[in-house]
GROMACS .gro file of C-alpha atoms in nm:
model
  431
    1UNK     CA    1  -3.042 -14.561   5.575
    2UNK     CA    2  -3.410 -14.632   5.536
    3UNK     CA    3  -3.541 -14.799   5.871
    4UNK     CA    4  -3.773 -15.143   5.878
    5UNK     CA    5  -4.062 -15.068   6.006
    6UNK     CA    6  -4.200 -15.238   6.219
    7UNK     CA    7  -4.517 -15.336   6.453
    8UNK     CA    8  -4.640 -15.165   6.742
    9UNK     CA    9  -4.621 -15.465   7.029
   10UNK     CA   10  -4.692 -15.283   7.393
   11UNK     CA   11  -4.650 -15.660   7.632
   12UNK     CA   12  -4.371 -15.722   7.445
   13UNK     CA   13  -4.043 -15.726   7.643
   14UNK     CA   14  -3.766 -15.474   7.528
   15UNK     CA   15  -3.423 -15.458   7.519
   16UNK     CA   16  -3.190 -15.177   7.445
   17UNK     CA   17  -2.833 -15.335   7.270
   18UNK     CA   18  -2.733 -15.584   7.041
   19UNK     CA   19  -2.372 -15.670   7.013
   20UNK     CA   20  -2.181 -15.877   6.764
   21UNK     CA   21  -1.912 -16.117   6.836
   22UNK     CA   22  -1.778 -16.292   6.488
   23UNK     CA   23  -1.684 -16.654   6.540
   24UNK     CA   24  -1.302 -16.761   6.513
   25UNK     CA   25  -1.278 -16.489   6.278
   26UNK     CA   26  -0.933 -16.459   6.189
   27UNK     CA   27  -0.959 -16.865   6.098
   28UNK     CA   28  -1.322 -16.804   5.958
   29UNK     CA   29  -1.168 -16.550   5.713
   30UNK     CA   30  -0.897 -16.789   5.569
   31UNK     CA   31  -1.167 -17.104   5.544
   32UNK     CA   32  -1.384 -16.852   5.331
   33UNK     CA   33  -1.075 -16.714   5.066
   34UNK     CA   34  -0.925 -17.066   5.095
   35UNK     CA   35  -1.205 -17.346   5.085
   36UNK     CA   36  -0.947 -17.649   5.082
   37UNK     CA   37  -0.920 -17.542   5.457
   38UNK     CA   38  -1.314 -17.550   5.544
   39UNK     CA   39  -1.348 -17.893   5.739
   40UNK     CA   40  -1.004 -17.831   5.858
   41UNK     CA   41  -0.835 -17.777   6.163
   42UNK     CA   42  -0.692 -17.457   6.138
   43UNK     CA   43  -0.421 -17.192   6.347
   44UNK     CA   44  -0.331 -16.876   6.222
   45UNK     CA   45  -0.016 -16.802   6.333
   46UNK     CA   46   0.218 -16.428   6.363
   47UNK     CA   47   0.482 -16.541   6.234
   48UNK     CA   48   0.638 -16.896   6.038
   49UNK     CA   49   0.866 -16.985   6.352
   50UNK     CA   50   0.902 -17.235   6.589
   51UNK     CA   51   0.897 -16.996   6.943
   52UNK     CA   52   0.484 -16.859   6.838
   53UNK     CA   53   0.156 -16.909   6.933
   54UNK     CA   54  -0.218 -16.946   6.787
   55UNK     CA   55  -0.396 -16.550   6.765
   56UNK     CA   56  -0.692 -16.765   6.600
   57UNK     CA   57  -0.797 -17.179   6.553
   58UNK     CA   58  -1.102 -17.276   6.375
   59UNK     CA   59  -1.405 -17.459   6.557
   60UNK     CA   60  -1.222 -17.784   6.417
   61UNK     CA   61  -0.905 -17.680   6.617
   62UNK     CA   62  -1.126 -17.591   6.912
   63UNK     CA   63  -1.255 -17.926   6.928
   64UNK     CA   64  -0.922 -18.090   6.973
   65UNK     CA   65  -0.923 -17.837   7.270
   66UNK     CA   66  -0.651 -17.593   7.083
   67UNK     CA   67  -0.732 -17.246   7.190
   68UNK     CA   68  -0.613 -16.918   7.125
   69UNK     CA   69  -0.305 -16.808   7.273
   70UNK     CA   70  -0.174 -17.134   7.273
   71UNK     CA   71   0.220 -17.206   7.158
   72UNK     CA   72   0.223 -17.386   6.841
   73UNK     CA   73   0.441 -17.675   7.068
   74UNK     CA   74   0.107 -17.725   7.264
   75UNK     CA   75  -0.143 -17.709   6.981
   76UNK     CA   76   0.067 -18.027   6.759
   77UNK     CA   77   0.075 -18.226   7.068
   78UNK     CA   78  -0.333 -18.206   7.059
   79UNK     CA   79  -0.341 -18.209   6.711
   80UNK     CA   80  -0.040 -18.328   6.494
   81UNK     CA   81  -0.279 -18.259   6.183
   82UNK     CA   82  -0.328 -17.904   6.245
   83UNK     CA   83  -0.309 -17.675   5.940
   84UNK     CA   84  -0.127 -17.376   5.984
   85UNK     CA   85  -0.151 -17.050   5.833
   86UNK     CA   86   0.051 -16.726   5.870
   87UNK     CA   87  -0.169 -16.421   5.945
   88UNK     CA   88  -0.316 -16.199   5.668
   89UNK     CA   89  -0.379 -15.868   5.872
   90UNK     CA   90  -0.509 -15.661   5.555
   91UNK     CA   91  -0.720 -15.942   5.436
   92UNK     CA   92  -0.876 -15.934   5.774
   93UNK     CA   93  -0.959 -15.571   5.806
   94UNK     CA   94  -1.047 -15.606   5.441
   95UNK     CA   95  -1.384 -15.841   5.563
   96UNK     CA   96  -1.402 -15.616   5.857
   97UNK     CA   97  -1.502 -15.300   5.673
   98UNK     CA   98  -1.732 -15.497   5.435
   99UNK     CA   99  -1.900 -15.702   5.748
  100UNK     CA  100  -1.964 -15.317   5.883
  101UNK     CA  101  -2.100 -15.221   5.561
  102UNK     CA  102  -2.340 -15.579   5.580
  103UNK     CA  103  -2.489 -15.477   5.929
  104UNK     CA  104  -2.526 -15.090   5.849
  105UNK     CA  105  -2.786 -15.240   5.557
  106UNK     CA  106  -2.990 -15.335   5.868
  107UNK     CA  107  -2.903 -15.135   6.209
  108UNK     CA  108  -2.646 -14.841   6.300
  109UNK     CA  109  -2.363 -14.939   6.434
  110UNK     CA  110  -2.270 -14.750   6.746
  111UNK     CA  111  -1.962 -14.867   6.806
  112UNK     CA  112  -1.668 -15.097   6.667
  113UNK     CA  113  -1.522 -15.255   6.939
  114UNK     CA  114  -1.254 -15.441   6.814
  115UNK     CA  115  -1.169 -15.626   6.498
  116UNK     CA  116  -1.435 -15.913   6.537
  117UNK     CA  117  -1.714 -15.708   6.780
  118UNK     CA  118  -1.946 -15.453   6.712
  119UNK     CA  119  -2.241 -15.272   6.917
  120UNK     CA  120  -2.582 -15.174   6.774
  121UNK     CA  121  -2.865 -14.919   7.019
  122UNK     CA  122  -3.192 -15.021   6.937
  123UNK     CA  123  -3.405 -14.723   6.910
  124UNK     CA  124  -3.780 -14.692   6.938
  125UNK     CA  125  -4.000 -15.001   6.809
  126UNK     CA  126  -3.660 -15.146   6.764
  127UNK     CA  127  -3.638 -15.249   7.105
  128UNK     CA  128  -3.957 -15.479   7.116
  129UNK     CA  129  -3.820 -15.815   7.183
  130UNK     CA  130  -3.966 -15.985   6.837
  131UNK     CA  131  -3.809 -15.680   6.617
  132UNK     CA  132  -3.499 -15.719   6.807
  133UNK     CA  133  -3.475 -16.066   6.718
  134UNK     CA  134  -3.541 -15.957   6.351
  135UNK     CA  135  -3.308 -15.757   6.359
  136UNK     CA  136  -3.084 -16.035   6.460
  137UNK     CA  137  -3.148 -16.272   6.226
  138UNK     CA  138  -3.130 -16.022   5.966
  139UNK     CA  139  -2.806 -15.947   6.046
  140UNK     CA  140  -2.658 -16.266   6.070
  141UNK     CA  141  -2.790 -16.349   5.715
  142UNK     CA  142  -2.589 -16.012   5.555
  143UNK     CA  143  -2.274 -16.133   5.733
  144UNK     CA  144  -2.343 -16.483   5.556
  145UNK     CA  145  -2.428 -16.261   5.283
  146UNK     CA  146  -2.021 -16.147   5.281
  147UNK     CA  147  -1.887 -16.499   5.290
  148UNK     CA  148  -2.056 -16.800   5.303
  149UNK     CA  149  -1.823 -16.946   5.548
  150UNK     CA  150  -1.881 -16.611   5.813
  151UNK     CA  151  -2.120 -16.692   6.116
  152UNK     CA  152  -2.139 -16.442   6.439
  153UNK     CA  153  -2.295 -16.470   6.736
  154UNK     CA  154  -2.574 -16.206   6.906
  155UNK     CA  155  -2.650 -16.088   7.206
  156UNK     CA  156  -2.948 -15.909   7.303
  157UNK     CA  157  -2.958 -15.753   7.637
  158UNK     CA  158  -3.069 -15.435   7.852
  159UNK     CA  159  -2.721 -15.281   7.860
  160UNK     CA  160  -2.377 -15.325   7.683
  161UNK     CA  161  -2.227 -15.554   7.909
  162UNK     CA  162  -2.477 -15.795   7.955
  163UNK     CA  163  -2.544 -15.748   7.536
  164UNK     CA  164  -2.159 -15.826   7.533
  165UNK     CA  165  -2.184 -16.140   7.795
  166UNK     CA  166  -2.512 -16.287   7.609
  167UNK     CA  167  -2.296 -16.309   7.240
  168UNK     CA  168  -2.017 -16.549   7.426
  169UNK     CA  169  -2.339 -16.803   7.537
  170UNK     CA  170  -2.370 -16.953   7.264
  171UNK     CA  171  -2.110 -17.016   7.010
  172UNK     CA  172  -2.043 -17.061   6.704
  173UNK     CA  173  -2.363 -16.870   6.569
  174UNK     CA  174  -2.541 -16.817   6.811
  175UNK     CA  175  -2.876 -16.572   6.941
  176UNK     CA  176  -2.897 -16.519   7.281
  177UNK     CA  177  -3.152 -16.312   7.462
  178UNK     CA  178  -3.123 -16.177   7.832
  179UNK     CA  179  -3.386 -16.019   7.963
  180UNK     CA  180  -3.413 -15.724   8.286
  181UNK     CA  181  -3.692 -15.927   8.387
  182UNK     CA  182  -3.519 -16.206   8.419
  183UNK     CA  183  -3.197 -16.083   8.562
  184UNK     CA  184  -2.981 -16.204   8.769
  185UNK     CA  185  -3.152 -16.528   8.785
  186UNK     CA  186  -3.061 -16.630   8.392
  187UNK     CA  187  -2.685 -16.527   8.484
  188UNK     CA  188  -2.669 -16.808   8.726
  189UNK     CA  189  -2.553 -17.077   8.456
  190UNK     CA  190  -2.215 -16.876   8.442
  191UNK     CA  191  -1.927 -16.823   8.641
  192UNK     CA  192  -1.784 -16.511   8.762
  193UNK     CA  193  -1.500 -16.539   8.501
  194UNK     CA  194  -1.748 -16.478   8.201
  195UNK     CA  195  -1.806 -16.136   8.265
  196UNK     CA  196  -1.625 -15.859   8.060
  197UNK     CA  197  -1.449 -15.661   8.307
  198UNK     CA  198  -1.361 -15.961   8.555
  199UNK     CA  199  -0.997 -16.127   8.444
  200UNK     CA  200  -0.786 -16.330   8.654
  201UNK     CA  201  -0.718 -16.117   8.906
  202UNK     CA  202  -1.012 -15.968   8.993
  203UNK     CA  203  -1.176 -16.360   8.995
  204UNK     CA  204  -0.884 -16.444   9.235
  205UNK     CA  205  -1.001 -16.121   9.450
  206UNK     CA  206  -1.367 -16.303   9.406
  207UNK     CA  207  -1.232 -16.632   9.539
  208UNK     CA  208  -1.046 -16.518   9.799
  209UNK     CA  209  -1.376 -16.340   9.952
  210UNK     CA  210  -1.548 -16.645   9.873
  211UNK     CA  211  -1.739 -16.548   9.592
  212UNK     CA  212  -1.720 -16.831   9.313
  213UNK     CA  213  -2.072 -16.880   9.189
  214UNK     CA  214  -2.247 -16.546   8.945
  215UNK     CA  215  -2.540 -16.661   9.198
  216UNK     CA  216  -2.287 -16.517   9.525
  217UNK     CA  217  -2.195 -16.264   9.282
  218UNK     CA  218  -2.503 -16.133   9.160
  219UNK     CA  219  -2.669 -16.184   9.547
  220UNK     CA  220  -2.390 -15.890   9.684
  221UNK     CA  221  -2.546 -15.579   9.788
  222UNK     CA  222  -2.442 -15.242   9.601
  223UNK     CA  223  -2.220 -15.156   9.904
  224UNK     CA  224  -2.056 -15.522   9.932
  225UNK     CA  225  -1.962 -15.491   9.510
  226UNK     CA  226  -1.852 -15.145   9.583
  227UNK     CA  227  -1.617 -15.322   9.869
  228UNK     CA  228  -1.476 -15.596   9.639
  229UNK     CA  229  -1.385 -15.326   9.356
  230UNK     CA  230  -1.199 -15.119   9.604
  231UNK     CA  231  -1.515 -14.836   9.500
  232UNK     CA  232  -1.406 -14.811   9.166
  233UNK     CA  233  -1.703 -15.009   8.989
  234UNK     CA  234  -2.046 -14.941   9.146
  235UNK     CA  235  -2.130 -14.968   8.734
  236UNK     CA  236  -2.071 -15.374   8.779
  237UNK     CA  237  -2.366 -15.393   9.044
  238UNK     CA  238  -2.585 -15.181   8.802
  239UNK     CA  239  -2.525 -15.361   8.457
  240UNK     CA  240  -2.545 -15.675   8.627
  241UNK     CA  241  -2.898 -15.613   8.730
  242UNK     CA  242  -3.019 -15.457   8.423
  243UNK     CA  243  -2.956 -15.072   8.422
  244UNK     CA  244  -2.910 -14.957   8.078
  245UNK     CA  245  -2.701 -14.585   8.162
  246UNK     CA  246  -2.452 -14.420   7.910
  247UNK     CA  247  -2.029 -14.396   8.039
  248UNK     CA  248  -1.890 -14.042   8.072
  249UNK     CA  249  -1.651 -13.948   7.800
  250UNK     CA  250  -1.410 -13.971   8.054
  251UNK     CA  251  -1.483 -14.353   8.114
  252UNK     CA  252  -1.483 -14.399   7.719
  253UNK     CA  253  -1.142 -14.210   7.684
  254UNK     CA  254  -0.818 -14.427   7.534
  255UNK     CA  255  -0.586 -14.448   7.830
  256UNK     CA  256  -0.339 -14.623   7.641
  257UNK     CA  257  -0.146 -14.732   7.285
  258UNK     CA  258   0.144 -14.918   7.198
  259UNK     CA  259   0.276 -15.219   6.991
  260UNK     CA  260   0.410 -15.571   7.084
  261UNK     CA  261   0.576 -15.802   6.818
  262UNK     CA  262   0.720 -16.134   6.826
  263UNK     CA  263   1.065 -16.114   6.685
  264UNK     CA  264   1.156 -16.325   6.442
  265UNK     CA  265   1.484 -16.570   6.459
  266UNK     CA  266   1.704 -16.285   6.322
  267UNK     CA  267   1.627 -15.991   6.538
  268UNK     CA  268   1.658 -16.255   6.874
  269UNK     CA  269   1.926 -16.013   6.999
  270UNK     CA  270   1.929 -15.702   7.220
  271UNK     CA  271   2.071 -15.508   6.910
  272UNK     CA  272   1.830 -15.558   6.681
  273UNK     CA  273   1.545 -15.611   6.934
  274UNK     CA  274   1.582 -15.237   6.979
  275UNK     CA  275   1.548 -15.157   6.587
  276UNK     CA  276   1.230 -15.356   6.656
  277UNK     CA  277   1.130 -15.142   6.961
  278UNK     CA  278   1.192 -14.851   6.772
  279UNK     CA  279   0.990 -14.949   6.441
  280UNK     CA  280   0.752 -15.033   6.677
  281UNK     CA  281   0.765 -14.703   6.869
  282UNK     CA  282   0.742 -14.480   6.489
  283UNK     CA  283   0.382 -14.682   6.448
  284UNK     CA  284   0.254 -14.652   6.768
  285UNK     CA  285   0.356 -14.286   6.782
  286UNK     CA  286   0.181 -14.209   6.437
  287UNK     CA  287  -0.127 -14.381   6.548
  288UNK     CA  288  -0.153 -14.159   6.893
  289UNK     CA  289  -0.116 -13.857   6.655
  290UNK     CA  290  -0.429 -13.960   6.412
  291UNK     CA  291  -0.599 -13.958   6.772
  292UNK     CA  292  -0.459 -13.621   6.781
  293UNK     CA  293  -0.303 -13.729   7.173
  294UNK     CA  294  -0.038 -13.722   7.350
  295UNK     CA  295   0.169 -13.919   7.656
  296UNK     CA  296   0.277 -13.881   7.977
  297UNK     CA  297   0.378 -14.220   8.033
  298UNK     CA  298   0.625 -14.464   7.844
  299UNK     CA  299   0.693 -14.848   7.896
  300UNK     CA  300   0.879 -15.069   7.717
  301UNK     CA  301   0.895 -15.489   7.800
  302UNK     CA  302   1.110 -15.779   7.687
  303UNK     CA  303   1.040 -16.161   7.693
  304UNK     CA  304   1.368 -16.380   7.684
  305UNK     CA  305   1.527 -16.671   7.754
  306UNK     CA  306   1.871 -16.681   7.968
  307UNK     CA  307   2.109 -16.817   7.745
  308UNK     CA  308   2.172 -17.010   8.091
  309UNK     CA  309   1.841 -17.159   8.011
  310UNK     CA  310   1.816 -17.214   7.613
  311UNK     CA  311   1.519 -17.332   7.437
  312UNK     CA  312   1.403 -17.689   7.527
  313UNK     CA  313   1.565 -17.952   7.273
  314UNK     CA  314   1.181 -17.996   7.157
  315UNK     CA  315   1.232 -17.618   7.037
  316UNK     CA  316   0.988 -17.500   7.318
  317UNK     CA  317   1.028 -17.334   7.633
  318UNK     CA  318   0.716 -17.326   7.819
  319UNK     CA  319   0.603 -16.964   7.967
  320UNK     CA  320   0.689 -17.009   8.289
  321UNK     CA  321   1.039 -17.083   8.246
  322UNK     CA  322   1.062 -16.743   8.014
  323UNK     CA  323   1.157 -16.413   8.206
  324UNK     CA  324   1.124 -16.060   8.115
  325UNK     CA  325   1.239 -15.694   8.152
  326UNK     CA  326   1.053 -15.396   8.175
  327UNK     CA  327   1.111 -15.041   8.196
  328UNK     CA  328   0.891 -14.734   8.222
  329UNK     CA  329   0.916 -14.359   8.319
  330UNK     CA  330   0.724 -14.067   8.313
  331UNK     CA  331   0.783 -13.796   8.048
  332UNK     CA  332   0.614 -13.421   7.984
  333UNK     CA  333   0.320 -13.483   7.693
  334UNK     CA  334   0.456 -13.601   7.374
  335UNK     CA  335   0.362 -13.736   7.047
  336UNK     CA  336   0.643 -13.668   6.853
  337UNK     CA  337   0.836 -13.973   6.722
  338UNK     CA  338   1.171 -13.789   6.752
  339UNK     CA  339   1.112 -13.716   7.171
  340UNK     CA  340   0.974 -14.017   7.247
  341UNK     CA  341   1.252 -14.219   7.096
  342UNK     CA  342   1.535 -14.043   7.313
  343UNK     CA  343   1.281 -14.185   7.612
  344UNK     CA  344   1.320 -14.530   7.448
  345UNK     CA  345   1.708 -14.516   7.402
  346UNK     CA  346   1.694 -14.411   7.757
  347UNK     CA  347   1.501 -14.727   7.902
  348UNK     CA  348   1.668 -14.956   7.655
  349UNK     CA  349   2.004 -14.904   7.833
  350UNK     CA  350   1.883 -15.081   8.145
  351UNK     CA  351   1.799 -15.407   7.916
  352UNK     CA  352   1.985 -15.736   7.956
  353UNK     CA  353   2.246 -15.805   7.717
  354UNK     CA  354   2.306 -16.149   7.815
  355UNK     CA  355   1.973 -16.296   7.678
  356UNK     CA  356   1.766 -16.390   7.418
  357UNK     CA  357   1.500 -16.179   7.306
  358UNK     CA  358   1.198 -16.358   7.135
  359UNK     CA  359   0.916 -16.076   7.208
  360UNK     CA  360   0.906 -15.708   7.274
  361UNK     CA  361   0.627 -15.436   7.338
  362UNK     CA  362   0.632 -15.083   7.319
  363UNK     CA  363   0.330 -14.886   7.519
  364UNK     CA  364   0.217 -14.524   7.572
  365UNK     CA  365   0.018 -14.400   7.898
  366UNK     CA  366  -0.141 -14.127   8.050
  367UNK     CA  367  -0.278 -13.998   7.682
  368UNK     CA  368  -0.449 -13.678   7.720
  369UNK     CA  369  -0.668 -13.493   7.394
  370UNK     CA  370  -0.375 -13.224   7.234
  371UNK     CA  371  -0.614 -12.981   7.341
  372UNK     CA  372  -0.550 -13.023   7.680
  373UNK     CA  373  -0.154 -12.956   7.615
  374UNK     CA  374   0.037 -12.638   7.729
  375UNK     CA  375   0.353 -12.551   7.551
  376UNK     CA  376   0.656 -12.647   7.738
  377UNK     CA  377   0.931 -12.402   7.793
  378UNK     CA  378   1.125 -12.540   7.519
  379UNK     CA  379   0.855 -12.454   7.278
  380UNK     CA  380   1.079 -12.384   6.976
  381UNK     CA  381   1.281 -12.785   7.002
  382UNK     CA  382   0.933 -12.887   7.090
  383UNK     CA  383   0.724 -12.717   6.768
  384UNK     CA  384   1.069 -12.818   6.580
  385UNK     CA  385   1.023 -13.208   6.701
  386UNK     CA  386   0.632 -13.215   6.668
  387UNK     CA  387   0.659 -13.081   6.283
  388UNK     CA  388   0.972 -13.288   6.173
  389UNK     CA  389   0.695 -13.588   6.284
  390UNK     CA  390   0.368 -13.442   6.127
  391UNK     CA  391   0.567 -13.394   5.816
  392UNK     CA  392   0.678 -13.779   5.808
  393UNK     CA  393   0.296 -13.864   5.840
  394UNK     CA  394   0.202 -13.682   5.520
  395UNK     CA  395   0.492 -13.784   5.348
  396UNK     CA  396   0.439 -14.210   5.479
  397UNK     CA  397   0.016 -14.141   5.420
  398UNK     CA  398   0.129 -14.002   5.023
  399UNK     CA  399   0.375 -14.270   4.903
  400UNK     CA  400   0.351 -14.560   5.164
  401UNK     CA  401   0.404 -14.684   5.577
  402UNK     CA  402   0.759 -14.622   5.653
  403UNK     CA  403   0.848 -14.454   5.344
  404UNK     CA  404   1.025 -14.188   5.570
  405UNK     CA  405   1.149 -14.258   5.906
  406UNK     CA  406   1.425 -14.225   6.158
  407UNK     CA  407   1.771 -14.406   6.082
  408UNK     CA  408   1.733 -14.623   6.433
  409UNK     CA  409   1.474 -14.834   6.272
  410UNK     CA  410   1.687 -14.868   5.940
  411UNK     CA  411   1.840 -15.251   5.962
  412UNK     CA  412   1.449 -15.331   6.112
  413UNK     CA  413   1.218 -15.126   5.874
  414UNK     CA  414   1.080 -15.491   5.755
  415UNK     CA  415   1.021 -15.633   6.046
  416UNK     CA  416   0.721 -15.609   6.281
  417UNK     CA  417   0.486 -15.615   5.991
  418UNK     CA  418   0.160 -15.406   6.077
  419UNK     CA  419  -0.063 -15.629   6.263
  420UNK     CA  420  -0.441 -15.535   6.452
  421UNK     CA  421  -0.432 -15.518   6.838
  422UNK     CA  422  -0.752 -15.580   7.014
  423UNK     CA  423  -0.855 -15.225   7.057
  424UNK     CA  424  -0.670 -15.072   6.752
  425UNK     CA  425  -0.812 -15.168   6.390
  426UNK     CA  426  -0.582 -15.001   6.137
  427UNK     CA  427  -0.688 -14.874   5.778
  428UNK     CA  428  -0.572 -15.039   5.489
  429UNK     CA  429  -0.341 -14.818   5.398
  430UNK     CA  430  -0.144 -14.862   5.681
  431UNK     CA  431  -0.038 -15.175   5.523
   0.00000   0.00000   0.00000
């Protein structure tokens, strides 16, 4: 790609990252294909059910205070109104690989980070402050370029994180700018909570040290963070102050993969929950293989309701009166659909009868690259197993998804349609 060129400013402040958050993207995507819905208040749904939630609302839904993650019972009671939509998956990763394509026409990307975020490095005369804001703006007119409808929000910033944190200030379309000069002070208008990397536990670890402001945060020596993190994040004290350093491969490494689906009213029993689990274990298992990796780790989790506690009359249950059942175990380093569904029959035994399913998850740990694995003693059953399940991904990649596949997800093979996780984007013709 031919590079802008661009002027030689020496005062100029720099900055090294710009990241890319798309705004209510899933809800963007339908307003575009679908312009009776612009204007609208809008939920994309998983599923056409009662017992779901919102994975995306427009800014029209947001301003009724609907959010995402929110049961569909919570999001009529602030908005009778609301326009609902089941989720297109392809159609999303459809605009995903075009909106790539937009921003490549003006900077590398580095890296995708999920279906709605992307990173860019600025290189060179890139990272002058006014080229980085050309850049910007540049950008956000190829994405409007791709639908009309499509806005994003930009963050410029010294390092990834604080690129990352400066996209979520200002919403929808947004161009925010944080400077090393002007770090931590600018960070003080947040609270702890923003940051990526902090979640609800770690902000309760915050609180409970007395650390609720990003001014107490920021104002914590190197050895105090290092403290709070149990010494497993010295990086937080650095990004948070500006340093711009590149992660290990061993920091960038996948850790895990799996699948969670929402079952719909038919499969809301153990019995065919587990032709679920397993449909959802034959996907999950292919993708770890594209990644050419294996696990050490399996886990498998239920959300239910006691038949001693039905549904509310309303047709809602709210999540704290739902329970849940996991399982998990360790297991020598597999990949091969065949294996790690006897580990899946194995937990499943354990798993109430006397309840009713509505969501189950399927998970993989402890991946390690396939270089890194020694033949077990059984090498034959295991060389026997691992080609049986190479085989079914030629055969599935040649004439469709699930064209092949074992006879435990038979009565379930159209269920747990393929969907996009936060960290896993799949191609289209996984669909």
């Amino acid at each position: 790609m031919a590079r802008p060129l661009f002027s030689v400013l020496p005062d100029a402040p720099v900055v090294d990252w710009l990241f890319l958050d798309m705004n209510a993207y899933f809800a963007s995507v339908e307003q575009q294909v679908r312009k009776e819905l612009r204007g609208q208040p809008v939920a994309v749904v998983p599923i056409a059910a009662k017992h779901t939630c919102c994975i995306a609302v427009s800014y029209e839904a947001k301003a009724f205070g609907i959010k995402t993650g929110m049961s569909l019972e919570e999001a009529k009671a602030l908005c009778p109104q609301i326009v609902l939509v089941e989720g297109r998956p392809k159609l999303y990763v459809e605009y995903h690989q075009r909106i790539i394509a937009a921003v490549e026409n003006c900077v590398p990307v580095s890296n995708v980070i999920s279906i709605d975020e992307m990173v860019c490095q600025l290189i060179g005369r890139e990272r002058s402050l006014p080229n980085a804001r050309t850049i910007a703006l540049e950008v956000k007119a190829a994405i409007r370029e791709v639908g009309d409808w499509l806005r994003c929000s930009v963050g410029l910033a010294p390092n990834r994180l604080l690129a990352k944190l400066a996209s979520k200030m200002q919403k929808p379309d947004g161009l925010t700018v944080l400077l090393r000069e002007e770090l931590p002070a600018s960070l003080y208008r947040l609270k702890p909570s923003d940051v990526p990397g902090i979640g609800t536990r770690m902000d309760l670890r915050l609180q409970k040290r007395g650390i609720t402001t990003m001014e107490q945060l920021c104002s914590l020596s190197k050895e105090q963070m290092h403290s709070v993190w149990n010494g497993v994040q010295d990086r937080m004290w650095l990004w948070l102050h500006g340093a711009n350093f590149a992660e290990s491969d061993a920091a960038l490494q996948r850790k895990s993969i799996g699948k969670q689906h929402v079952l719909a009213p038919k499969f809301r029993s153990k019995e065919k929950a587990y032709g679920v689990a397993i449909k959802l274990l034959h996907t999950a298992a292919a993708n770890m293989r594209k990644l050419s990796m294996r696990a050490r780790r399996i886990s498998v989790s239920v959300y239910y309701w006691n038949k001693s506690d039905p549904p509310h009359s309303s047709g809602y249950t709210p999540w704290e009166d739902r329970a849940s059942w996991e399982a998990h175990r360790a297991i020598p380093a597999s990949c091969d659909t065949h294996t790690l569904q006897f580990y899946l029959g194995e937990l499943w035994e354990s798993c109430p009868s006397d309840v009713i399913p509505f969501s189950v998850s399927i998970w993989f740990y402890n991946l390690i690259p396939e270089a890194m694995h020694s033949l077990s003693l059984f090498e034959e059953a295991e060389n026997r197993n691992s080609q049986a399940s190479l085989v079914m991904d030629l055969l599935n990649k040649k004439y469709g998804v699930h064209t092949v596949y074992l006879g435990g997800m038979h009565n379930a093979r159209d269920s747990a349609p393929t969907r996009i996780a936060f960290m896993s984007i799949p191609k289209l013709d996984e669909f």
